[in-house]
PDB file of C-alpha atoms and ligand atoms in Angstrom:
ATOM      1  CA  MET I   1      23.852 -59.734  89.290  1.00  0.00           C
ATOM      2  CA  ASN I   2      26.266 -62.615  89.235  1.00  0.00           C
ATOM      3  CA  HIS I   3      23.156 -65.316  89.063  1.00  0.00           C
ATOM      4  CA  MET I   4      22.331 -63.295  86.070  1.00  0.00           C
ATOM      5  CA  ILE I   5      25.426 -64.049  84.950  1.00  0.00           C
ATOM      6  CA  GLY I   6      26.033 -67.545  85.097  1.00  0.00           C
ATOM      7  CA  SER I   7      22.712 -67.816  83.461  1.00  0.00           C
ATOM      8  CA  LEU I   8      23.584 -66.393  80.713  1.00  0.00           C
ATOM      9  CA  LYS I   9      26.612 -68.049  80.282  1.00  0.00           C
ATOM     10  CA  ALA I  10      24.993 -71.403  80.612  1.00  0.00           C
ATOM     11  CA  ILE I  11      22.353 -70.550  77.864  1.00  0.00           C
ATOM     12  CA  LEU I  12      26.239 -69.467  76.019  1.00  0.00           C
ATOM     13  CA  GLU I  13      27.113 -72.880  76.028  1.00  0.00           C
ATOM     14  CA  THR I  14      24.264 -74.761  75.652  1.00  0.00           C
ATOM     15  CA  GLY I  15      24.043 -72.981  72.640  1.00  0.00           C
ATOM     16  CA  LYS I  16      27.616 -73.614  71.628  1.00  0.00           C
ATOM     17  CA  LYS I  17      26.809 -77.249  72.590  1.00  0.00           C
ATOM     18  CA  LEU I  18      23.939 -77.717  70.042  1.00  0.00           C
ATOM     19  CA  VAL I  19      25.853 -75.437  67.002  1.00  0.00           C
ATOM     20  CA  GLU I  20      27.976 -78.828  67.686  1.00  0.00           C
ATOM     21  CA  VAL I  21      25.795 -82.044  68.076  1.00  0.00           C
ATOM     22  CA  ARG I  22      24.328 -83.805  65.250  1.00  0.00           C
ATOM     23  CA  ASP I  23      22.697 -86.214  66.617  1.00  0.00           C
ATOM     24  CA  ALA I  24      18.678 -85.996  66.492  1.00  0.00           C
ATOM     25  CA  ALA I  25      17.600 -87.293  70.393  1.00  0.00           C
ATOM     26  CA  ALA I  26      21.341 -85.603  71.581  1.00  0.00           C
ATOM     27  CA  ARG I  27      19.596 -82.148  70.037  1.00  0.00           C
ATOM     28  CA  SER I  28      16.243 -82.574  71.408  1.00  0.00           C
ATOM     29  CA  GLU I  29      18.250 -83.359  75.109  1.00  0.00           C
ATOM     30  CA  LEU I  30      19.965 -79.863  74.614  1.00  0.00           C
ATOM     31  CA  ILE I  31      16.991 -77.645  73.341  1.00  0.00           C
ATOM     32  CA  VAL I  32      14.701 -78.850  76.417  1.00  0.00           C
ATOM     33  CA  GLN I  33      17.744 -77.936  78.402  1.00  0.00           C
ATOM     34  CA  PHE I  34      18.389 -74.591  76.661  1.00  0.00           C
ATOM     35  CA  THR I  35      14.429 -73.557  76.865  1.00  0.00           C
ATOM     36  CA  ARG I  36      15.110 -73.812  80.341  1.00  0.00           C
ATOM     37  CA  GLN I  37      18.057 -71.567  81.170  1.00  0.00           C
ATOM     38  CA  ILE I  38      16.623 -68.495  79.353  1.00  0.00           C
ATOM     39  CA  MET I  39      13.588 -69.739  80.674  1.00  0.00           C
ATOM     40  CA  ASP I  40      15.357 -69.799  84.326  1.00  0.00           C
ATOM     41  CA  ALA I  41      17.137 -66.625  82.850  1.00  0.00           C
ATOM     42  CA  GLN I  42      13.620 -64.717  82.663  1.00  0.00           C
ATOM     43  CA  ASN I  43      12.878 -65.357  86.733  1.00  0.00           C
ATOM     44  CA  VAL I  44      16.896 -64.029  87.019  1.00  0.00           C
ATOM     45  CA  GLU I  45      15.939 -60.615  85.072  1.00  0.00           C
ATOM     46  CA  ALA I  46      12.313 -60.048  87.187  1.00  0.00           C
ATOM     47  CA  GLY I  47      13.844 -61.193  90.643  1.00  0.00           C
ATOM     48  CA  LEU I  48      16.467 -58.262  89.559  1.00  0.00           C
ATOM     49  CA  ILE I  49      13.822 -56.133  88.191  1.00  0.00           C
ATOM     50  CA  GLU I  50      11.334 -56.197  91.256  1.00  0.00           C
ATOM     51  CA  LYS I  51      15.124 -54.996  92.954  1.00  0.00           C
ATOM     52  CA  ILE I  52      15.222 -52.300  91.231  1.00  0.00           C
ATOM     53  CA  HIS I  53      11.826 -51.134  91.562  1.00  0.00           C
ATOM     54  CA  ALA I  54      11.558 -51.313  95.795  1.00  0.00           C
ATOM     55  CA  LEU I  55      15.311 -49.499  95.804  1.00  0.00           C
ATOM     56  CA  GLU I  56      13.577 -46.773  93.701  1.00  0.00           C
ATOM     57  CA  GLN I  57      10.598 -46.173  96.136  1.00  0.00           C
ATOM     58  CA  LYS I  58      13.365 -46.372  99.017  1.00  0.00           C
ATOM     59  CA  ILE I  59      15.333 -43.938  97.391  1.00  0.00           C
ATOM     60  CA  THR I  60      12.449 -41.918  96.788  1.00  0.00           C
ATOM     61  CA  GLU I  61      11.026 -41.727 100.443  1.00  0.00           C
ATOM     62  CA  PHE I  62      14.926 -40.944 101.412  1.00  0.00           C
ATOM     63  CA  GLU I  63      14.985 -37.712  99.373  1.00  0.00           C
ATOM     64  CA  ASP I  64      10.633 -37.144 100.323  1.00  0.00           C
ATOM     65  CA  TRP I  65      12.328 -37.271 104.141  1.00  0.00           C
ATOM     66  CA  LYS I  66      15.321 -35.576 103.212  1.00  0.00           C
ATOM     67  CA  ARG I  67      13.486 -32.302 101.718  1.00  0.00           C
ATOM     68  CA  GLU I  68      10.885 -32.797 104.851  1.00  0.00           C
ATOM     69  CA  LYS I  69      13.101 -33.222 107.695  1.00  0.00           C
ATOM     70  CA  ASP I  70      15.322 -30.382 106.879  1.00  0.00           C
ATOM     71  CA  ARG I  71      12.272 -28.031 107.318  1.00  0.00           C
ATOM     72  CA  TYR I  72      13.162 -28.862 111.538  1.00  0.00           C
ATOM     73  CA  GLN I  73      15.479 -27.311 114.076  1.00  0.00           C
ATOM     74  CA  LEU I  74      15.965 -29.006 117.227  1.00  0.00           C
ATOM     75  CA  GLU I  75      14.628 -26.729 119.653  1.00  0.00           C
ATOM     76  CA  GLU I  76      14.871 -27.435 123.844  1.00  0.00           C
ATOM     77  CA  LEU I  77      12.377 -26.378 126.186  1.00  0.00           C
ATOM     78  CA  PRO I  78      12.166 -26.144 129.567  1.00  0.00           C
ATOM     79  CA  PRO I  79      13.147 -28.618 131.706  1.00  0.00           C
ATOM     80  CA  GLY I  80      15.076 -29.540 128.886  1.00  0.00           C
ATOM     81  CA  ILE I  81      12.455 -31.304 126.926  1.00  0.00           C
ATOM     82  CA  LEU I  82      13.802 -31.844 122.905  1.00  0.00           C
ATOM     83  CA  MET I  83      11.655 -31.311 119.874  1.00  0.00           C
ATOM     84  CA  TYR I  84      11.852 -30.328 116.735  1.00  0.00           C
ATOM     85  CA  ARG I  85       9.934 -26.867 115.152  1.00  0.00           C
ATOM     86  CA  LEU I  86       8.977 -26.310 111.853  1.00  0.00           C
ATOM     87  CA  LYS I  87      12.061 -23.117 110.414  1.00  0.00           C
ATOM     88  CA  GLU I  88      11.045 -19.372 110.258  1.00  0.00           C
ATOM     89  CA  GLY I  89      10.420 -19.951 105.538  1.00  0.00           C
ATOM     90  CA  MET I  90       9.330 -23.418 105.783  1.00  0.00           C
ATOM     91  CA  GLU I  91       6.198 -22.980 106.488  1.00  0.00           C
ATOM     92  CA  ASN I  92       4.335 -23.806 102.692  1.00  0.00           C
ATOM     93  CA  GLY I  93       1.214 -22.754 104.047  1.00  0.00           C
ATOM     94  CA  GLU I  94       1.108 -24.605 106.541  1.00  0.00           C
ATOM     95  CA  PRO I  95       0.441 -23.963 110.605  1.00  0.00           C
ATOM     96  CA  ILE I  96       3.746 -23.426 112.346  1.00  0.00           C
ATOM     97  CA  HIS I  97       3.797 -26.917 114.894  1.00  0.00           C
ATOM     98  CA  LYS I  98       6.591 -28.918 116.599  1.00  0.00           C
ATOM     99  CA  ILE I  99       7.017 -32.541 115.322  1.00  0.00           C
ATOM    100  CA  CYS I 100       8.375 -34.863 117.720  1.00  0.00           C
ATOM    101  CA  ALA I 101      11.632 -35.856 118.713  1.00  0.00           C
ATOM    102  CA  ASN I 102      11.745 -39.991 118.746  1.00  0.00           C
ATOM    103  CA  CYS I 103       9.572 -40.246 115.424  1.00  0.00           C
ATOM    104  CA  TYR I 104      12.263 -37.260 113.744  1.00  0.00           C
ATOM    105  CA  ILE I 105      15.048 -39.749 114.655  1.00  0.00           C
ATOM    106  CA  ASN I 106      12.946 -42.995 113.216  1.00  0.00           C
ATOM    107  CA  LYS I 107      13.104 -41.315 110.024  1.00  0.00           C
ATOM    108  CA  LYS I 108       8.862 -40.375 110.655  1.00  0.00           C
ATOM    109  CA  LYS I 109       7.600 -36.781 110.493  1.00  0.00           C
ATOM    110  CA  SER I 110       4.890 -37.017 113.378  1.00  0.00           C
ATOM    111  CA  LEU I 111       3.034 -34.107 114.935  1.00  0.00           C
ATOM    112  CA  LEU I 112       2.975 -32.759 118.055  1.00  0.00           C
ATOM    113  CA  HIS I 113      -0.137 -31.771 120.112  1.00  0.00           C
ATOM    114  CA  ASN I 114      -0.635 -29.009 122.526  1.00  0.00           C
ATOM    115  CA  LEU I 115      -3.137 -29.782 124.841  1.00  0.00           C
ATOM    116  CA  GLY I 116      -3.152 -27.105 126.400  1.00  0.00           C
ATOM    117  CA  THR I 117      -1.262 -25.426 128.962  1.00  0.00           C
ATOM    118  CA  HIS I 118      -2.318 -25.118 132.459  1.00  0.00           C
ATOM    119  CA  ASN I 119      -0.588 -23.084 136.160  1.00  0.00           C
ATOM    120  CA  GLY I 120       2.731 -22.271 132.676  1.00  0.00           C
ATOM    121  CA  LEU I 121       2.812 -25.945 131.972  1.00  0.00           C
ATOM    122  CA  THR I 122       2.402 -26.621 128.420  1.00  0.00           C
ATOM    123  CA  GLU I 123       1.199 -30.371 127.253  1.00  0.00           C
ATOM    124  CA  TRP I 124       2.904 -32.275 125.150  1.00  0.00           C
ATOM    125  CA  LYS I 125       1.430 -35.491 123.142  1.00  0.00           C
ATOM    126  CA  CYS I 126       2.921 -37.442 120.255  1.00  0.00           C
ATOM    127  CA  HIS I 127      -0.118 -39.689 119.094  1.00  0.00           C
ATOM    128  CA  SER I 128       2.210 -42.361 116.702  1.00  0.00           C
ATOM    129  CA  CYS I 129       5.102 -42.929 119.876  1.00  0.00           C
ATOM    130  CA  GLY I 130       2.635 -41.961 122.864  1.00  0.00           C
ATOM    131  CA  PHE I 131       5.600 -39.118 123.270  1.00  0.00           C
ATOM    132  CA  LYS I 132       4.020 -36.925 126.045  1.00  0.00           C
ATOM    133  CA  GLU I 133       5.537 -34.056 128.106  1.00  0.00           C
ATOM    134  CA  SER I 134       4.733 -30.598 129.587  1.00  0.00           C
ATOM    135  CA  THR I 135       7.463 -27.773 129.165  1.00  0.00           C
ATOM    136  CA  GLY I 136       7.507 -24.456 131.130  1.00  0.00           C
ATOM    137  CA  HIS I 137       7.798 -23.186 133.974  1.00  0.00           C
ATOM    138  CA  PHE I 138       4.721 -24.233 137.596  1.00  0.00           C
ATOM    139  CA  SER I 139       3.660 -21.367 138.414  1.00  0.00           C
ATOM    140  CA  PRO I 140       0.504 -22.164 140.908  1.00  0.00           C
ATOM    141  CA  PRO I 141      -2.076 -21.174 140.296  1.00  0.00           C
ATOM    142  CA  PRO I 142      -3.161 -17.559 142.400  1.00  0.00           C
ATOM    143  CA  THR I 143      -5.029 -17.952 145.124  1.00  0.00           C
ATOM    144  CA  GLU I 144      -8.967 -17.192 145.100  1.00  0.00           C
ATOM    145  CA  PRO I 145     -10.514 -14.538 146.931  1.00  0.00           C
ATOM    146  CA  ASP I 146     -12.052 -15.175 150.753  1.00  0.00           C
ATOM    147  CA  GLU I 147     -16.021 -14.861 149.761  1.00  0.00           C
ATOM    148  CA  SER I 148     -16.962 -14.451 152.688  1.00  0.00           C
ATOM    149  CA  ASN I 149     -15.491 -11.449 152.912  1.00  0.00           C
ATOM    150  CA  TYR I 150     -17.167  -9.521 150.069  1.00  0.00           C
ATOM    151  CA  PHE I 151     -20.249  -8.546 151.508  1.00  0.00           C
ATOM    152  CA  LEU I 152     -18.575  -6.722 155.213  1.00  0.00           C
TER     153      LEU I 152
HETATM  154 ZN1   ZN E 201       6.148 -39.282 118.530  1.00  0.00          ZN
END
């Protein structure tokens, strides 16, 4: 912004000189300078517009993420694994699911995939950051009945 004010001040100064100077050679030199300064100011303006657009984009992304992150709440599953689960009433037509706490901290929504439950342990995986953990309590599989006793 200071650069823009500096550019405008320079244009104003050159403009004042143009009004005062009568010598033709000096005037044409001032006109060249004046034109260059206006082009510089236009470049500065274009740069500022670009920065404003980038900031607007960031604000929109921030607002989108804020709205999205508020749909989830942190939960801890045994033995102490943290993940975010969809709050009740926030489904918006989506099935109940969980998202990765690592990615959430980095302002990113990544689904946690349930890879299945075996022997009381449910395995979870995030395909974005590679988070992989099991939750639940291990329960040993029931012992197979001894088939040799079937025909006794
Ligand atoms: Zn993740």
